[in-house]
Structure formats: structure tokens, C-alpha cells
Short mmCIF file of C-alpha atoms in Angstrom, two decimals:
data_model
loop_
_atom_site.label_atom_id
_atom_site.label_comp_id
_atom_site.label_asym_id
_atom_site.label_seq_id
_atom_site.Cartn_x
_atom_site.Cartn_y
_atom_site.Cartn_z
CA MET A 248 74.15 167.92 29.94
CA GLU A 249 74.83 168.39 33.61
CA ILE A 250 71.16 167.63 34.46
CA LYS A 251 71.22 164.49 32.33
CA SER A 252 74.46 163.36 33.99
CA MET A 253 72.87 163.93 37.40
CA GLU A 254 69.79 162.05 36.32
CA TYR A 255 71.90 159.14 35.13
CA GLY A 256 73.80 159.24 38.37
CA PHE A 257 70.59 158.99 40.44
CA LYS A 258 69.32 156.08 38.13
CA ALA A 259 72.56 154.22 38.53
CA ALA A 260 72.57 154.74 42.25
CA GLY A 261 68.97 153.73 42.48
CA LEU A 262 69.75 150.46 40.72
CA VAL A 263 72.58 149.78 43.15
CA PHE A 264 70.15 150.52 46.01
CA VAL A 265 67.62 148.03 44.63
CA VAL A 266 70.18 145.26 44.07
CA LEU A 267 71.49 145.85 47.64
CA LEU A 268 67.86 145.86 48.93
CA LEU A 269 67.21 142.48 47.21
CA GLN A 270 70.41 141.11 48.67
CA GLN A 271 69.26 142.04 52.06
CA ALA A 272 65.81 140.67 51.66
CA PRO A 273 66.28 137.63 53.94
CA VAL A 274 66.87 140.00 56.91
CA LEU A 275 64.04 142.51 56.23
CA ILE A 276 61.69 140.58 58.49
CA ARG A 277 60.16 141.28 61.94
CA ALA A 278 62.10 138.51 63.56
CA THR A 279 65.11 140.81 64.28
CA ASP A 280 66.48 142.85 67.11
CA ALA A 281 64.64 146.03 68.08
CA ASP A 282 65.20 149.01 65.85
CA PRO A 283 67.85 151.46 67.08
CA LEU A 284 66.58 154.71 68.48
CA GLN A 285 69.81 156.57 67.88
CA ASP A 286 72.74 156.62 65.46
CA PHE A 287 74.71 154.26 67.60
CA CYS A 288 74.71 152.82 71.16
CA VAL A 289 78.12 151.37 71.86
CA ALA A 290 77.65 148.59 74.37
CA ASP A 291 78.94 149.28 77.91
CA LEU A 292 79.91 145.72 78.76
CA ASN A 293 80.80 146.70 82.34
CA SER A 294 77.64 148.59 83.10
CA GLU A 295 75.67 147.41 86.21
CA VAL A 296 72.44 148.51 84.49
CA THR A 297 70.41 145.39 83.38
CA VAL A 298 68.58 145.79 80.10
CA ASN A 299 67.52 143.55 77.17
CA GLY A 300 70.82 143.73 75.42
CA HIS A 301 73.41 146.26 76.77
CA ALA A 302 73.34 149.75 78.07
CA CYS A 303 75.08 152.45 76.02
CA LYS A 304 78.41 154.11 76.70
CA PRO A 305 78.26 157.89 76.80
CA ALA A 306 78.70 159.26 73.23
CA SER A 307 81.75 161.16 74.35
CA ALA A 308 83.41 157.77 75.36
CA ALA A 309 82.80 156.14 71.97
CA GLY A 310 85.48 156.80 69.43
CA ASP A 311 85.53 155.95 65.82
CA GLU A 312 86.90 152.45 66.51
CA PHE A 313 83.48 151.23 67.36
CA LEU A 314 82.68 151.08 63.69
CA PHE A 315 85.66 148.88 62.80
CA SER A 316 87.15 145.55 63.81
CA SER A 317 90.00 143.31 62.55
CA LYS A 318 89.25 140.35 64.80
CA ILE A 319 88.17 137.94 62.06
CA ALA A 320 91.00 138.90 59.72
CA THR A 321 92.78 135.75 60.97
CA GLY A 322 91.37 132.52 62.12
CA GLY A 323 91.95 130.25 65.13
CA ASP A 324 93.60 126.80 65.62
CA VAL A 325 91.59 124.33 63.74
CA ASN A 326 93.02 121.50 65.74
CA ALA A 327 92.22 122.97 69.18
CA ASN A 328 89.18 120.81 69.69
CA PRO A 329 87.90 117.40 68.45
CA ASN A 330 85.54 118.98 65.93
CA GLY A 331 88.45 120.16 63.77
CA SER A 332 87.03 123.63 63.47
CA ASN A 333 87.51 126.98 65.11
CA VAL A 334 84.87 129.69 65.46
CA THR A 335 85.99 133.31 65.70
CA GLU A 336 82.98 135.27 67.12
CA LEU A 337 82.21 138.84 66.34
CA ASP A 338 78.96 139.50 68.15
CA VAL A 339 78.21 142.29 70.50
CA ALA A 340 80.44 140.82 73.25
CA GLU A 341 83.39 141.10 70.89
CA TRP A 342 82.32 144.18 68.93
CA PRO A 343 80.43 146.53 71.25
CA GLY A 344 79.62 148.91 68.32
CA VAL A 345 76.99 146.55 66.92
CA ASN A 346 74.80 146.99 70.03
CA THR A 347 71.24 147.80 68.89
CA LEU A 348 72.27 147.48 65.25
CA GLY A 349 70.90 143.97 64.75
CA VAL A 350 73.87 142.38 63.03
CA SER A 351 76.93 140.23 63.98
CA MET A 352 79.46 138.05 62.17
CA ASN A 353 81.52 134.90 62.66
CA ARG A 354 84.53 133.34 60.92
CA VAL A 355 84.92 129.62 60.96
CA ASP A 356 87.94 127.69 59.96
CA PHE A 357 88.04 123.97 59.23
CA ALA A 358 90.67 121.30 59.13
CA PRO A 359 90.26 118.60 56.47
CA GLY A 360 87.43 116.38 57.72
CA GLY A 361 86.50 119.12 60.31
CA THR A 362 82.93 120.02 61.21
CA ASN A 363 80.86 122.77 62.73
CA PRO A 364 78.57 120.22 64.39
CA PRO A 365 74.74 120.25 64.08
CA HIS A 366 73.46 123.33 65.86
CA VAL A 367 70.66 125.87 65.93
CA HIS A 368 70.73 129.73 66.20
CA PRO A 369 67.48 130.52 68.14
CA ARG A 370 67.67 134.29 67.61
CA ALA A 371 68.82 134.81 63.99
CA THR A 372 68.85 133.88 60.34
CA GLU A 373 72.31 133.13 58.95
CA VAL A 374 73.74 134.02 55.52
CA GLY A 375 77.32 132.88 54.73
CA ILE A 376 80.06 132.71 52.11
CA VAL A 377 82.81 130.23 51.68
CA LEU A 378 86.04 131.99 51.28
CA ARG A 379 88.29 128.97 50.58
CA GLY A 380 87.95 125.27 50.25
CA GLU A 381 84.66 123.32 49.95
CA LEU A 382 82.17 122.74 52.60
CA LEU A 383 79.20 120.37 52.72
CA VAL A 384 76.40 122.57 54.15
CA GLY A 385 73.38 120.61 55.53
CA ILE A 386 70.17 122.13 56.78
CA ILE A 387 67.30 119.96 58.19
CA GLY A 388 63.79 121.26 57.91
CA THR A 389 61.09 120.94 60.58
CA LEU A 390 58.50 118.27 60.84
CA ASP A 391 56.44 120.33 58.40
CA THR A 392 58.85 119.17 55.62
CA GLY A 393 59.15 115.65 56.90
CA ASN A 394 62.54 116.58 58.45
CA ARG A 395 63.81 117.04 54.86
CA TYR A 396 67.64 117.24 54.56
CA TYR A 397 68.84 119.87 52.15
CA SER A 398 72.52 119.87 51.40
CA LYS A 399 75.07 121.08 48.88
CA VAL A 400 78.86 121.27 48.68
CA VAL A 401 79.54 125.04 48.69
CA ARG A 402 82.80 126.19 47.14
CA ALA A 403 84.90 129.34 47.45
CA GLY A 404 82.86 132.29 46.44
CA GLU A 405 79.46 130.60 46.82
CA THR A 406 76.90 131.44 49.42
CA PHE A 407 74.17 129.88 51.52
CA VAL A 408 71.30 130.91 53.76
CA ILE A 409 69.96 129.13 56.89
CA PRO A 410 66.48 130.08 58.23
CA ARG A 411 66.38 131.02 61.82
CA GLY A 412 65.96 128.15 64.26
CA LEU A 413 66.64 125.30 61.76
CA MET A 414 69.29 122.72 62.59
CA HIS A 415 72.31 122.81 60.31
CA PHE A 416 76.01 121.96 60.12
CA GLN A 417 79.03 122.45 57.88
CA PHE A 418 81.53 119.65 57.14
CA ASN A 419 84.91 120.08 55.19
CA VAL A 420 84.82 117.48 52.44
CA GLY A 421 88.02 118.81 50.86
CA LYS A 422 91.60 117.83 51.31
CA THR A 423 92.68 121.22 52.45
CA GLU A 424 91.63 123.65 55.14
CA ALA A 425 88.43 125.66 54.46
CA THR A 426 87.09 129.00 55.84
CA MET A 427 83.70 130.61 55.78
CA VAL A 428 82.30 133.89 57.04
CA VAL A 429 78.70 134.09 58.16
CA SER A 430 76.53 137.05 59.10
CA PHE A 431 73.45 137.13 61.36
CA ASN A 432 70.51 139.49 61.69
CA SER A 433 70.99 139.75 65.44
CA GLN A 434 73.70 141.26 67.60
CA ASN A 435 73.60 138.01 69.70
CA PRO A 436 72.28 135.15 67.58
CA GLY A 437 72.77 132.48 70.34
CA ILE A 438 73.80 128.87 69.62
CA VAL A 439 72.47 125.46 70.56
CA PHE A 440 75.13 122.83 69.79
CA VAL A 441 72.90 119.80 69.56
CA PRO A 442 75.30 117.04 70.60
CA LEU A 443 76.60 119.17 73.44
CA THR A 444 73.12 120.25 74.48
CA LEU A 445 71.77 116.69 74.45
CA PHE A 446 74.65 114.90 76.08
CA GLY A 447 76.66 117.65 77.92
CA SER A 448 74.12 119.89 79.62
CA ASN A 449 74.82 121.17 83.14
CA PRO A 450 73.41 119.40 85.06
CA PRO A 451 72.91 116.43 82.69
CA ILE A 452 69.52 115.52 81.22
CA PRO A 453 68.31 112.48 83.07
CA THR A 454 69.46 109.18 81.35
CA PRO A 455 65.83 107.72 81.31
CA VAL A 456 64.74 110.73 79.28
CA LEU A 457 67.37 110.12 76.62
CA VAL A 458 66.84 106.37 76.70
CA LYS A 459 63.23 106.84 75.86
CA ALA A 460 63.81 109.64 73.28
CA LEU A 461 66.71 107.88 71.44
CA ARG A 462 65.16 104.40 71.77
CA VAL A 463 68.45 102.80 72.91
CA ASP A 464 69.70 101.31 76.25
CA ALA A 465 71.37 103.21 78.95
CA GLY A 466 74.81 102.03 77.88
CA VAL A 467 74.63 103.88 74.55
CA VAL A 468 73.38 107.02 76.25
CA GLU A 469 76.27 106.87 78.85
CA LEU A 470 78.75 106.38 75.98
CA LEU A 471 77.39 109.47 74.23
CA ASN A 472 77.48 111.45 77.54
CA PHE A 473 81.04 110.56 78.26
CA LYS A 474 82.19 111.35 74.73
CA THR A 475 80.54 114.70 74.63
CA ILE A 476 81.02 115.96 78.16
CA THR A 477 84.76 115.25 78.02
CA ALA A 478 85.26 117.32 74.96
CA GLY A 479 82.41 119.72 75.98
CA VAL A 480 84.85 121.51 78.24
CA VAL A 481 86.35 122.91 75.05
CA PHE A 482 83.13 124.70 74.26
CA VAL A 483 82.68 126.02 77.85
CA VAL A 484 86.15 127.50 77.96
CA LEU A 485 85.22 129.46 74.84
CA LEU A 486 81.94 130.64 76.37
CA LEU A 487 81.21 134.37 76.14
CA GLN A 488 79.09 135.97 78.73
CA GLN A 489 76.31 137.60 76.67
CA ALA A 490 73.04 139.03 77.53
CA PRO A 491 69.87 138.18 75.46
CA VAL A 492 68.58 140.65 73.00
CA LEU A 493 65.12 141.88 72.24
CA ILE A 494 63.46 139.97 69.46
CA ARG A 495 60.00 140.63 67.92
CA ALA A 496 59.38 136.85 67.92
CA THR A 497 55.84 136.87 66.73
CA ASP A 498 53.78 136.56 63.56
CA ALA A 499 53.14 139.75 61.57
CA ASP A 500 50.26 141.86 62.84
CA PRO A 501 46.88 141.26 61.24
CA LEU A 502 45.54 143.87 58.92
CA GLN A 503 41.92 143.00 59.39
CA ASP A 504 39.60 141.53 61.93
CA PHE A 505 40.15 138.02 60.59
CA CYS A 506 41.67 136.16 57.70
CA VAL A 507 40.43 132.61 57.79
CA ALA A 508 42.95 130.53 55.99
CA ASP A 509 42.04 129.12 52.60
CA LEU A 510 44.02 125.91 52.82
CA ASP A 511 43.08 124.97 49.22
CA SER A 512 44.18 128.25 47.71
CA LYS A 513 46.88 128.13 45.01
CA VAL A 514 48.14 131.51 45.97
CA THR A 515 51.46 131.25 47.81
CA VAL A 516 52.05 133.77 50.62
CA ASN A 517 53.90 133.73 53.91
CA GLY A 518 51.16 131.95 55.78
CA HIS A 519 47.86 131.44 53.98
CA ALA A 520 45.61 133.39 51.64
CA CYS A 521 42.24 134.44 53.23
CA LYS A 522 38.84 132.93 52.45
CA PRO A 523 36.34 135.50 51.24
CA ALA A 524 34.58 136.98 54.30
CA SER A 525 31.28 135.71 53.11
CA ALA A 526 32.63 132.11 53.18
CA ALA A 527 33.76 132.25 56.79
CA GLY A 528 31.11 131.47 59.38
CA ASP A 529 31.26 131.96 63.16
CA GLU A 530 32.81 128.47 63.45
CA PHE A 531 36.26 129.76 62.59
CA LEU A 532 36.42 131.23 66.14
CA PHE A 533 35.84 127.90 67.83
CA SER A 534 37.25 124.45 67.84
CA SER A 535 36.69 121.26 69.96
CA LYS A 536 39.59 119.35 68.53
CA ILE A 537 41.78 119.20 71.68
CA ALA A 538 38.83 118.38 74.02
CA THR A 539 39.95 114.83 73.80
CA GLY A 540 43.42 113.39 73.46
CA GLY A 541 44.92 110.62 71.21
CA ASP A 542 46.36 107.23 71.80
CA VAL A 543 49.39 107.46 74.08
CA ASN A 544 50.64 104.09 72.95
CA ALA A 545 50.50 104.88 69.23
CA ASN A 546 54.29 105.46 69.01
CA PRO A 547 57.47 104.49 70.86
CA ASN A 548 57.63 107.81 72.77
CA GLY A 549 54.47 106.93 74.82
CA SER A 550 52.86 110.33 74.04
CA ASN A 551 50.32 111.80 71.66
CA VAL A 552 50.34 115.35 70.35
CA THR A 553 46.99 116.73 69.20
CA GLU A 554 47.88 119.84 67.11
CA LEU A 555 45.68 122.98 66.81
CA ASP A 556 47.77 125.15 64.54
CA VAL A 557 46.59 126.93 61.46
CA ALA A 558 46.42 123.76 59.46
CA GLU A 559 43.89 122.34 61.87
CA TRP A 560 42.27 125.70 62.86
CA PRO A 561 42.17 127.97 59.84
CA GLY A 562 40.65 130.79 61.94
CA VAL A 563 44.01 131.54 63.62
CA ASN A 564 45.59 132.54 60.35
CA THR A 565 47.28 136.03 60.87
CA LEU A 566 46.27 136.04 64.59
CA GLY A 567 49.69 134.81 65.82
CA VAL A 568 48.52 132.04 68.11
CA SER A 569 48.09 128.22 68.18
CA MET A 570 47.66 125.55 70.69
CA ASN A 571 48.55 121.80 71.29
CA ARG A 572 47.34 119.08 73.63
CA VAL A 573 49.83 116.39 74.60
CA ASP A 574 48.87 113.18 76.46
CA PHE A 575 51.44 110.87 78.05
CA ALA A 576 51.55 107.36 79.16
CA PRO A 577 53.47 106.57 82.41
CA GLY A 578 57.10 106.92 81.50
CA GLY A 579 56.06 108.61 78.15
CA THR A 580 58.06 111.55 76.74
CA ASN A 581 57.63 114.40 74.34
CA PRO A 582 61.28 113.99 73.29
CA PRO A 583 63.83 116.82 73.02
CA HIS A 584 62.72 119.36 70.48
CA VAL A 585 62.77 122.95 69.41
CA HIS A 586 60.06 125.38 68.16
CA PRO A 587 61.94 127.67 65.77
CA ARG A 588 59.08 130.14 65.26
CA ALA A 589 57.41 130.54 68.76
CA THR A 590 57.71 130.79 72.50
CA GLU A 591 55.75 128.20 74.43
CA VAL A 592 53.68 128.52 77.57
CA GLY A 593 51.91 125.55 79.03
CA ILE A 594 49.79 124.16 81.87
CA VAL A 595 49.66 120.58 83.23
CA LEU A 596 46.04 119.50 83.33
CA ARG A 597 46.60 116.17 85.11
CA GLY A 598 49.53 114.06 86.43
CA GLU A 599 52.99 115.25 86.84
CA LEU A 600 55.60 116.07 84.15
CA LEU A 601 59.39 116.62 84.32
CA VAL A 602 59.87 119.69 82.16
CA GLY A 603 63.42 120.19 80.97
CA ILE A 604 64.83 123.20 79.09
CA ILE A 605 68.40 123.44 78.00
CA GLY A 606 69.98 126.92 77.55
CA THR A 607 72.23 128.04 74.70
CA LEU A 608 76.11 128.04 74.91
CA ASP A 609 75.66 131.55 76.53
CA THR A 610 74.53 129.76 79.62
CA GLY A 611 76.96 126.88 79.54
CA ASN A 612 74.20 124.62 78.17
CA ARG A 613 72.53 124.95 81.49
CA TYR A 614 69.77 122.40 82.14
CA TYR A 615 66.80 123.84 83.88
CA SER A 616 64.16 121.46 85.11
CA LYS A 617 61.26 120.98 87.51
CA VAL A 618 58.43 118.43 88.01
CA VAL A 619 55.25 120.33 87.15
CA HIS A 620 52.07 119.15 88.70
CA ALA A 621 48.43 119.61 87.72
CA GLY A 622 47.50 123.23 87.65
CA GLU A 623 51.05 124.47 87.47
CA THR A 624 52.57 126.22 84.43
CA PHE A 625 55.82 126.64 82.55
CA VAL A 626 57.30 128.81 79.82
CA ILE A 627 59.92 127.89 77.24
CA PRO A 628 61.74 130.66 75.17
CA ARG A 629 61.59 130.40 71.45
CA GLY A 630 64.25 128.29 69.95
CA LEU A 631 65.50 126.57 73.08
CA MET A 632 65.71 122.67 73.25
CA HIS A 633 63.19 121.19 75.65
CA PHE A 634 61.30 118.13 76.63
CA GLN A 635 58.52 116.70 78.90
CA PHE A 636 58.73 113.30 80.64
CA ASN A 637 55.86 111.66 82.59
CA VAL A 638 57.49 110.78 85.94
CA GLY A 639 54.08 109.69 87.53
CA LYS A 640 52.39 106.36 87.69
CA THR A 641 49.24 107.52 85.77
CA GLU A 642 48.62 109.13 82.48
CA ALA A 643 49.33 112.90 82.25
CA THR A 644 48.08 115.78 80.03
CA MET A 645 49.16 119.24 79.23
CA VAL A 646 47.99 121.98 77.02
CA VAL A 647 50.52 124.43 75.47
CA SER A 648 50.09 127.74 73.60
CA PHE A 649 52.39 129.40 71.13
CA ASN A 650 52.74 132.96 69.83
CA SER A 651 52.70 131.85 66.24
CA GLN A 652 50.00 130.23 64.05
CA ASN A 653 52.60 127.72 62.96
CA PRO A 654 55.35 127.37 65.47
CA GLY A 655 57.18 124.59 63.69
CA ILE A 656 58.88 121.60 65.41
CA VAL A 657 62.32 120.10 65.18
CA PHE A 658 62.36 116.77 67.01
CA VAL A 659 66.14 116.47 67.70
CA PRO A 660 66.52 112.70 67.64
CA LEU A 661 64.40 112.37 64.63
CA THR A 662 66.13 115.26 62.90
CA LEU A 663 69.63 113.91 63.64
CA PHE A 664 68.98 110.25 62.96
CA GLY A 665 65.85 110.17 60.67
CA SER A 666 66.10 113.08 58.18
CA ASN A 667 65.19 112.45 54.62
CA PRO A 668 67.59 111.90 52.98
CA PRO A 669 69.81 110.94 55.95
CA ILE A 670 72.65 113.08 57.26
CA PRO A 671 75.87 111.43 56.07
CA THR A 672 77.19 109.07 58.69
CA PRO A 673 80.81 110.64 58.71
CA VAL A 674 79.17 113.95 59.77
CA LEU A 675 77.49 112.36 62.78
CA VAL A 676 80.58 110.25 63.63
CA LYS A 677 82.67 113.49 63.91
CA ALA A 678 79.93 115.50 65.71
CA LEU A 679 79.01 112.76 68.32
CA ARG A 680 82.59 111.41 68.64
CA VAL A 681 81.54 107.69 68.45
CA ASP A 682 82.16 105.02 65.94
CA THR A 683 80.07 104.27 62.98
CA GLY A 684 78.33 101.36 64.59
CA VAL A 685 76.71 103.62 67.23
CA VAL A 686 75.60 106.11 64.65
CA GLU A 687 74.03 103.27 62.43
CA LEU A 688 72.25 101.91 65.54
CA LEU A 689 70.74 105.28 66.29
CA LYS A 690 69.70 105.68 62.64
CA SER A 691 68.00 102.26 62.65
CA LYS A 692 65.73 103.39 65.51
CA PHE A 693 64.27 106.24 63.39
CA THR A 694 63.86 104.59 59.90
CA GLY A 695 60.08 104.65 60.41
CA GLY A 696 59.97 108.32 61.29
CA TYR A 697 58.38 109.82 64.50
#
């Protein structure tokens, strides 16, 4: 009887383990922080040693308290900023015990009509639960999905998941305050608040870049800059000084010499199924597609992207690389965008391009920029908003490479103002702090897509 009881106990425990394993499936991916090499490594936030993350306190200096925190037991003042929301963070800077453990957590409280404005977490997938009230949760896909807008009103006890690097927001559609708790598969997920990053970077993104990207006149851009920079101080005051964390931000390692993508296969996998080796000739190793560029006047941006990802070059399937060529008319731009699945490294082949990169809130939305000339290179960390703008009097060309076969792209203006279906106007009015007319004007510029 005792043996049967133990056997039952193991089966029951095994079932619980499997259920928990399935619940954790979204975070069992390689796009996470580095695995820990000891039981714990409580962050020494005052250490002068610089590492990717934080150095550890001596074990003798780390008491049991590193495993516990009560910081998000209560929320903050939902009327402390124009968004009508308050984020209580519990990442490694606030909870040193999670250093090397690859997790963190936030609590967000909302006033009626309050929003957690459109933003991106470049270093983590997010899973959340609504504790009280009802929140409209909106997630906008990459260009791969036609900037599809996914949304649902999530009520108390219900959950949601947001893939790493995708733009998303929450908006309180109820008549009472609302609260959610979200968890991340990184000790420091990072955050790119899209309105603040576009219109409140430090120093500012040049107005001509935003005029071209948003397809409006300088007056509208200056209005948006004023509205966001004024209130942007609220975000900067809340800024936490956090160090970046190690992320295995590459595709899965290949398990064979090559796996040429079978783009017509009906088998669904994370990537593409392989063609039989006998059907893959030497040509899968070679491509001439980006030898010539496209028409730089084919769209209002004054640029043309010739893609060479797995859909255009099936031979890179499982190899974790891809490449694009971008050609620019004088004054043309590759508008502010994000690659959620890859770091980018590029070289200017001809002309001169202003390359702009905007950091996360960790950096105070710092705007890094340089005019890059022919033969010079640049690198853009995965998930950070960036753009290129032709400041020369002649056409310009660059070639960029990615450490993913399908880096994905989130064109920020198109995603905000041209998603399908559209993001509700009240969400954007609250996030951008302008009236309905300005939002409708911006939406009208992107009704035809890219």
C-alpha cells in the first residue's frame, strides 16, 4: 500500500510538473538571459566591476531577503503623470536577488481612461494577468503580418502574452481603476516608449527626419515634440540606472550542414521545414538579388529596401543570417523602425547617411547619431529604434546584415498609424497628448500602407 501511495504521489507530482512546464513554455526559448552558473548571484549594485549584468555580492553578505520582495504589494499614484498610469518596477535594480535568474516583474495601475502607452521590450517576452478592472490590450505585429493589430479587453483573472520586441499597449476601458502584474524572461527587459522615443529623445531626432517619416509638415512635428518632451520629464525622473544583460539573441543553432527552406511545405515549424537534400542544388549558397537596387521614388519615404531574408533566399534557413540592401533618393529616409529578432550591422556603399539610434528608457531615450560616409560602418543593437536619412545631394546605398534569417521589422509610423485594424483613436490621443484631429491627420497619411 505504501509503495502504491508513493507511486501515486510521484504521478501526481509529475502531472503538476508537466502542467507547470507547459505554463512556462513561452519562456523556454534561447532568447533569454544567460543561464546562471551558481544557485544565486545577488547583484552588487555598488560594485565598480563592469560586467554584462551585475557582479555578485559575496555569498556571506546575501541574506534570505534576496529571495523575497514586497515592493509591488501596493501600487503608485495613477494621477502622477499624463498617462494616467503608474508602473512599479521589480527588475534587478529593485530586486538584486534576480541577478542571473532571467526573470523580473512589474505592477501597473491605471486610472479610468489611463494608458500604458505604445512601447516595446527589446530584451524580453511579457506574460501578464489583470488583477482588477478591465484593460484593452493591444499588440501590433511586424510587417510580416501586415502590421496586424491584435486586441482584446482582458478582465480580472484573465491573462495575455506579448512576444519579445512587438509594440503593445494597455488602456483602461473601465469606469474604475485597474491593475495588472506582468512578468518578463529577463532580469532587465528594457523599455522603448514609442511616443517618448520618437518625440522626446535626448538630443531630439532632427525635425526633417520626422517630417519625412510621418508625412506631415514641421508644425505637426513640433506640436508632438512639445507635448511629449514636456511630459517626458516624468519618465526621466523615474529612470533607473540599469546595466544591459546578456542575451542569446540569435536563431537556434543548425543541426545539419544546411536546411534549405521548403517555402511550400505545409508543415508548420519555428522557421521553415527543409527541402530534401537531393532537391537542393549548389544555388542555395548564392544569390544576386541585391546586386541592383529598386526604385527610390516608388514610395513617399524616398527609399527602397531589397530584402534577402529566408523568404527570398531559402538557403539561409537555420543559418541565422540575412541581408538587405537599401537605396535612398536625396532626402530619402528609412523611417524609424525596430528589428525585434536581430542585431543589425551595416556599411554605406555610396553617399552619406545620417544614422540615428535611440536608446531605451535606461539611457534616458538618448539619441545617438552620426553621418556615415561610403566605406564606413555602423551597428544597431537588437530591438532599438533607429533610422537612416540621406543628407547628401546624390543617391545613397547601404547594405545591412542581421543575425537572424528573419529579423522582422516594426515600422514605427506605419505601426502606430496604419495598423490593420487601426489602433483606437482614444488610445493614441492619450499616448501622444494631442487632440483627435492630429491623430486622424496622421492616420490619413498611412491608409495606403508603407
